[in-house]
XYZ file of C-alpha atoms in Angstrom:
425
model
C -115.632 81.597 51.606
C -112.566 80.612 53.295
C -111.511 76.683 53.452
C -111.727 75.498 56.941
C -108.422 74.898 58.530
C -107.175 72.497 60.774
C -103.840 72.364 63.362
C -101.305 69.482 62.143
C -100.292 67.389 64.910
C -96.370 67.087 63.757
C -95.729 70.888 62.743
C -98.253 72.547 64.912
C -99.516 74.843 61.671
C -102.875 75.493 60.625
C -103.553 74.446 57.011
C -106.633 73.933 55.037
C -108.530 70.460 55.117
C -107.262 69.171 51.594
C -103.706 69.085 53.237
C -105.190 66.405 55.608
C -106.954 64.266 53.012
C -105.267 61.305 51.015
C -105.399 61.163 47.753
C -107.567 57.440 47.495
C -109.536 58.026 50.707
C -111.089 61.684 50.201
C -113.606 61.091 52.613
C -110.469 60.289 55.410
C -109.051 63.368 57.073
C -105.680 62.560 58.731
C -104.243 64.195 62.082
C -100.985 65.264 60.266
C -100.521 67.104 57.062
C -99.457 65.526 54.110
C -96.494 67.556 54.155
C -95.439 66.281 57.394
C -96.122 62.653 56.648
C -94.107 62.791 53.820
C -91.023 64.853 55.586
C -91.109 62.415 58.260
C -90.863 59.167 56.114
C -87.828 60.552 53.524
C -86.187 61.664 57.217
C -86.305 57.988 58.499
C -85.591 56.347 55.378
C -82.169 58.822 54.745
C -80.946 58.311 58.237
C -77.574 56.416 58.344
C -77.393 53.070 60.225
C -75.700 52.505 63.433
C -73.262 50.429 61.621
C -71.946 51.335 57.789
C -72.805 48.563 55.277
C -70.158 47.230 53.307
C -71.350 48.341 50.052
C -73.194 51.217 49.064
C -75.335 51.498 45.952
C -75.225 54.793 43.893
C -78.117 56.904 44.546
C -79.582 56.364 40.897
C -80.223 52.749 42.184
C -81.383 53.291 45.604
C -84.284 55.759 46.034
C -85.450 56.152 49.862
C -88.836 56.935 48.582
C -89.677 53.858 46.606
C -87.743 51.569 49.069
C -90.184 52.652 52.154
C -92.433 50.069 53.578
C -95.386 51.840 52.774
C -96.680 50.896 49.160
C -96.244 53.702 46.814
C -99.698 53.993 45.645
C -100.341 55.871 49.100
C -98.333 58.824 48.351
C -100.114 61.277 46.186
C -98.377 62.115 42.659
C -97.577 65.884 43.670
C -95.945 64.994 47.012
C -93.358 63.480 44.971
C -92.023 67.120 43.921
C -93.395 68.731 46.924
C -90.576 70.811 48.780
C -89.304 69.797 52.488
C -91.260 71.530 55.059
C -89.530 74.160 56.879
C -88.183 73.238 59.749
C -86.911 69.244 58.699
C -83.741 69.401 56.960
C -83.740 67.680 53.815
C -80.743 65.187 53.800
C -79.005 64.285 50.718
C -78.043 60.726 49.542
C -74.466 59.878 50.727
C -72.167 58.523 48.158
C -69.738 55.904 49.370
C -66.495 56.204 48.053
C -64.718 52.632 48.117
C -61.245 52.305 49.443
C -58.243 52.540 47.186
C -55.997 49.439 47.062
C -52.390 50.810 47.963
C -50.096 50.117 44.494
C -46.812 49.735 46.551
C -48.002 46.523 48.183
C -48.014 43.013 46.065
C -51.323 41.616 45.234
C -51.234 38.105 47.064
C -53.624 35.769 45.323
C -55.904 33.986 47.583
C -55.386 30.894 45.517
C -51.778 30.388 46.002
C -50.360 26.900 47.435
C -49.270 27.330 50.844
C -45.914 25.471 51.130
C -45.538 22.287 53.024
C -44.053 22.159 56.862
C -40.386 20.944 56.654
C -40.029 17.973 58.217
C -39.011 17.800 62.026
C -36.188 15.833 62.701
C -35.857 14.671 66.607
C -32.294 13.974 68.357
C -32.956 10.323 70.016
C -31.297 9.480 73.296
C -29.301 7.126 71.588
C -27.667 9.503 69.593
C -27.032 12.028 72.374
C -25.354 9.281 74.611
C -22.915 7.770 71.038
C -21.958 11.780 70.648
C -21.258 12.344 74.180
C -19.189 9.022 74.355
C -17.134 9.833 71.096
C -16.339 13.367 72.513
C -15.046 11.779 75.679
C -13.188 9.206 73.786
C -11.475 11.790 71.846
C -10.418 13.880 74.589
C -9.001 10.863 76.369
C -6.742 9.849 73.346
C -5.624 13.533 73.169
C -4.706 13.649 76.800
C -3.017 10.128 76.460
C -0.823 11.330 73.574
C 0.312 14.394 75.358
C 1.237 12.179 78.515
C 2.909 9.822 76.328
C 5.224 12.695 74.805
C 6.057 14.153 78.113
C 6.917 10.767 79.332
C 9.211 9.960 76.352
C 11.911 12.793 75.806
C 13.525 13.421 73.014
C 16.802 11.581 72.089
C 19.760 13.060 74.001
C 21.483 14.804 71.538
C 25.388 14.198 70.828
C 27.569 15.620 73.775
C 29.847 18.711 72.266
C 33.602 18.881 72.180
C 33.308 21.721 74.297
C 31.580 19.933 76.702
C 33.894 17.062 77.038
C 37.010 19.181 77.879
C 38.268 18.113 80.926
C 38.866 20.842 83.742
C 42.056 22.836 83.553
C 44.210 21.880 85.710
C 46.463 24.321 87.844
C 50.055 23.439 87.797
C 52.506 24.783 90.300
C 55.004 27.358 89.100
C 57.906 26.153 87.787
C 61.339 27.402 88.995
C 62.152 28.055 85.732
C 60.112 29.651 82.866
C 59.196 27.572 80.141
C 58.926 29.235 76.782
C 55.169 28.233 75.525
C 54.324 27.254 71.823
C 53.723 30.617 69.987
C 50.033 30.617 68.225
C 49.812 30.112 64.439
C 47.792 32.994 64.089
C 47.387 36.197 66.884
C 44.299 36.068 69.206
C 41.485 38.585 68.101
C 39.559 40.285 70.878
C 36.572 38.037 72.295
C 38.300 34.944 70.525
C 39.766 31.684 71.964
C 42.920 30.193 71.397
C 43.274 27.046 69.424
C 45.306 25.424 71.981
C 43.060 26.418 74.969
C 39.915 25.158 72.769
C 41.312 21.724 71.938
C 44.496 21.040 74.845
C 44.921 17.579 73.431
C 46.626 19.010 69.946
C 49.905 20.243 69.944
C 50.637 23.747 68.204
C 52.579 21.909 65.242
C 49.687 19.833 64.394
C 47.058 22.568 64.562
C 49.721 24.793 62.446
C 49.302 22.040 59.852
C 45.473 22.668 59.663
C 45.817 26.271 59.633
C 48.104 25.922 56.515
C 45.845 23.512 55.095
C 48.902 21.186 54.913
C 46.664 18.259 56.385
C 46.075 14.835 54.653
C 42.903 13.040 55.305
C 45.187 9.964 56.644
C 45.992 12.400 59.933
C 42.376 12.980 60.417
C 41.919 10.497 63.103
C 44.428 12.261 65.076
C 42.080 15.049 65.944
C 40.271 12.547 68.183
C 40.103 13.389 71.871
C 41.232 10.414 73.993
C 38.854 10.888 76.558
C 35.854 10.265 73.557
C 34.487 6.813 74.359
C 35.913 4.505 71.540
C 38.151 6.938 70.382
C 40.438 5.480 67.573
C 43.953 4.537 68.650
C 46.547 5.262 66.087
C 49.330 2.364 65.540
C 52.688 3.594 64.857
C 54.928 2.029 62.344
C 57.378 -0.038 63.512
C 61.223 1.014 62.178
C 63.256 -1.188 60.458
C 66.740 -1.279 61.085
C 68.851 -0.811 57.715
C 72.706 -1.247 58.293
C 72.583 0.702 61.941
C 69.998 3.519 60.722
C 66.559 3.105 61.726
C 64.515 3.724 59.057
C 60.072 3.856 59.416
C 58.377 2.548 56.345
C 55.414 4.228 55.112
C 52.665 2.390 54.604
C 50.738 1.140 51.470
C 47.745 3.506 50.031
C 45.585 0.114 50.558
C 46.887 -0.326 54.138
C 46.289 3.234 54.946
C 42.690 2.742 53.719
C 42.307 -0.133 56.106
C 43.650 1.753 58.976
C 41.409 4.817 58.494
C 37.890 2.850 58.035
C 39.315 0.700 61.521
C 40.170 4.379 62.994
C 36.873 5.765 61.606
C 34.372 2.649 61.924
C 31.010 4.727 61.387
C 29.762 8.244 60.624
C 29.582 9.485 64.220
C 33.084 9.165 64.517
C 33.758 11.005 61.155
C 31.054 13.672 62.261
C 33.158 14.531 65.469
C 36.458 14.721 63.749
C 35.242 16.468 60.702
C 33.798 19.307 63.281
C 37.372 19.651 64.782
C 38.916 20.179 61.521
C 36.529 22.524 60.353
C 36.586 24.563 63.475
C 40.355 25.294 63.252
C 40.229 25.747 59.426
C 37.718 28.483 59.723
C 40.299 30.269 62.087
C 42.909 30.717 59.291
C 40.387 31.797 56.784
C 39.964 35.514 56.145
C 36.480 34.678 54.794
C 33.270 32.355 55.000
C 33.045 30.486 51.790
C 35.744 27.752 52.834
C 33.458 27.129 56.142
C 30.456 27.110 54.315
C 31.815 24.747 51.529
C 32.903 22.028 54.118
C 29.807 22.393 55.904
C 28.071 21.555 52.651
C 30.744 18.432 52.347
C 29.680 17.320 55.469
C 25.950 17.177 55.132
C 26.524 15.318 51.556
C 28.759 12.277 53.688
C 25.897 12.106 55.912
C 23.326 11.902 53.369
C 25.212 9.149 51.566
C 25.724 7.265 55.028
C 21.867 6.624 55.374
C 21.824 4.885 51.980
C 24.941 3.086 51.437
C 27.252 1.234 53.666
C 29.802 2.761 55.659
C 32.828 1.120 54.111
C 31.669 2.861 50.845
C 31.249 6.156 52.058
C 34.723 5.976 53.681
C 36.217 5.199 50.243
C 34.385 7.928 48.971
C 35.315 10.473 51.605
C 39.197 9.273 51.198
C 38.983 9.689 47.475
C 37.458 13.158 47.366
C 39.764 14.347 50.309
C 42.900 13.174 48.835
C 42.410 15.113 45.604
C 40.832 18.628 47.378
C 42.623 18.671 50.851
C 45.519 21.598 50.586
C 44.284 21.874 46.948
C 40.928 22.975 46.327
C 39.282 26.248 46.786
C 35.592 26.375 48.157
C 34.014 26.407 44.867
C 35.889 23.117 44.166
C 34.728 21.668 47.699
C 30.993 22.808 46.978
C 31.037 20.891 43.500
C 29.698 17.499 43.092
C 32.024 15.052 41.394
C 29.916 12.529 39.498
C 32.938 10.283 38.340
C 33.825 9.613 41.879
C 30.319 9.152 43.031
C 29.659 6.606 40.268
C 32.772 4.831 40.757
C 32.163 4.089 44.184
C 28.620 3.383 44.384
C 27.516 2.575 41.301
C 25.854 -1.106 41.537
C 25.609 -1.087 45.465
C 22.468 -1.902 46.657
C 20.778 1.427 48.622
C 18.956 1.067 51.986
C 15.369 2.107 52.432
C 15.508 5.242 54.758
C 12.533 5.387 57.369
C 11.366 9.096 57.923
C 9.647 10.108 60.993
C 6.213 10.354 59.091
C 6.084 6.773 58.483
C 7.204 5.877 62.267
C 4.506 3.575 63.350
C 3.090 4.613 66.619
C 3.791 2.214 69.762
C 2.029 -0.444 71.031
C -0.567 0.733 73.662
C 0.544 -0.671 77.273
C -1.159 -3.282 79.472
C -2.192 -0.735 82.182
C -3.820 1.568 79.560
C -7.365 1.752 80.444
C -8.458 2.295 76.976
C -7.695 -1.057 76.139
C -10.940 -1.956 77.958
C -13.334 0.082 76.531
C -15.348 -0.138 73.609
C -14.750 1.894 70.610
C -17.844 3.946 70.114
C -16.506 5.695 66.781
C -16.204 2.174 65.128
C -19.631 1.507 66.109
C -20.943 4.664 64.311
C -18.781 3.973 61.460
C -16.526 6.768 62.181
C -13.121 5.507 63.603
C -9.765 7.320 62.353
C -7.511 4.314 63.366
C -5.238 3.201 60.745
C -1.986 1.279 60.099
C 0.399 3.861 61.333
C -1.673 4.899 64.169
C -4.205 1.916 65.292
C -7.097 2.191 67.538
C -6.349 0.784 71.119
C -9.851 0.305 71.993
C -11.787 -2.690 71.243
C -13.653 -3.263 67.992
C -16.896 -5.286 69.204
C -20.501 -4.328 69.369
C -21.777 -1.789 72.040
C -24.774 -3.536 72.848
C -24.156 -7.597 72.555
C -19.805 -7.688 72.412
C -20.134 -9.191 69.013
C -17.776 -8.926 65.980
C -20.179 -6.014 64.226
C -20.861 -2.563 64.519
C -24.171 -1.516 66.779
C -26.109 -0.283 63.681
C -26.301 -4.130 62.273
C -26.770 -5.473 65.668
C -29.948 -7.936 65.606
C -30.479 -6.982 68.900
C -30.480 -3.653 70.595
C -32.261 -2.333 74.508
C -35.816 -1.352 73.335
C -36.372 0.096 76.762
C -34.797 3.560 76.441
C -32.785 3.424 72.977
C -29.548 3.720 75.149
C -27.045 1.225 73.804
C -26.440 -1.326 76.388
C -22.551 -1.538 77.312
C -21.289 -5.014 77.396
C -19.265 -5.847 81.041
C -15.818 -4.605 81.080
C -13.129 -7.060 82.047
C -10.676 -6.081 84.967
């Protein structure tokens, strides 16, 4: 006799009643077969949650059947090995692979100490006003220096001999032709004649320079009579002996005194030497004598800055007496140690002042900077010195005392801005 069958409420299949009875309660018959009940619980337990968990245990440690809310005793022993019901897919437990850590990036330790934040520096209003004031005074000093240089032009140079030549006078044509003195050397193309360049000199005197027969005592005769303070030559008085007029030549000492009287300073010597050097260069086929004579002129200029002119003039007389008309270019360029020692040994030299040590002129009374307070001095950064003194007042910018504002006992506490003292007119 076949067993009585019953229709399952879930799978809609007819199965024997043994499939609807539980193991513990044989007298109870359920409306769903054991296969459908077992398959519904497995499907519910194996469904993935809406949000994936952060960590997933391996399948060996998590069994969907054992973690069911129902007690394990309610399930029959044979149902654990039962196959899933047709129509219900068997869901295998999924294994979640943990994400791999990137190897290229350095691992940052969570316990690394955080570096402290750098300290913040604030600029106060007093510092801002002091910086603006220093910049204003610096620009004011630069503008004042430029105006001072423009107002005081450089010292005018000595007028050249060419500028002091009197204008040529046009003479009326003489009735008879007068023979002009022949030049010492023929004029070259583009070259001026010596007589035209120096009209106060005679041709015979110019020839003596060209022929290198001029003595040092005749050097004052090269002076232009129109020069201010030009030396005057005193002609020796003739002496009548037995009806004959004889001119007695001066002695060496008298000639030296006359030379120093005619050439009282280096400025006069420089003018005379330039005329001599120019005329001497006309007759030289090479440039060596001109260079050597120019070197001697510079040597005399250096001596005049250190020693008295009387000593320098005696040295010039001694050197020129031994070299004029005799020495060549190399001899003029040589330094004579014996003559230098005989004239300047034991003579106290003067202290020369250079342009670098020239002190700055005192500020005028109408300089507006004299009534201002030096902000740089209050900040401890004033650039004034003995050679370049500061023209502003070195007083406290807060109280007007004789101390910088940094050490002032009282300051303006309202806004931190220094209190300027009242300026006097």
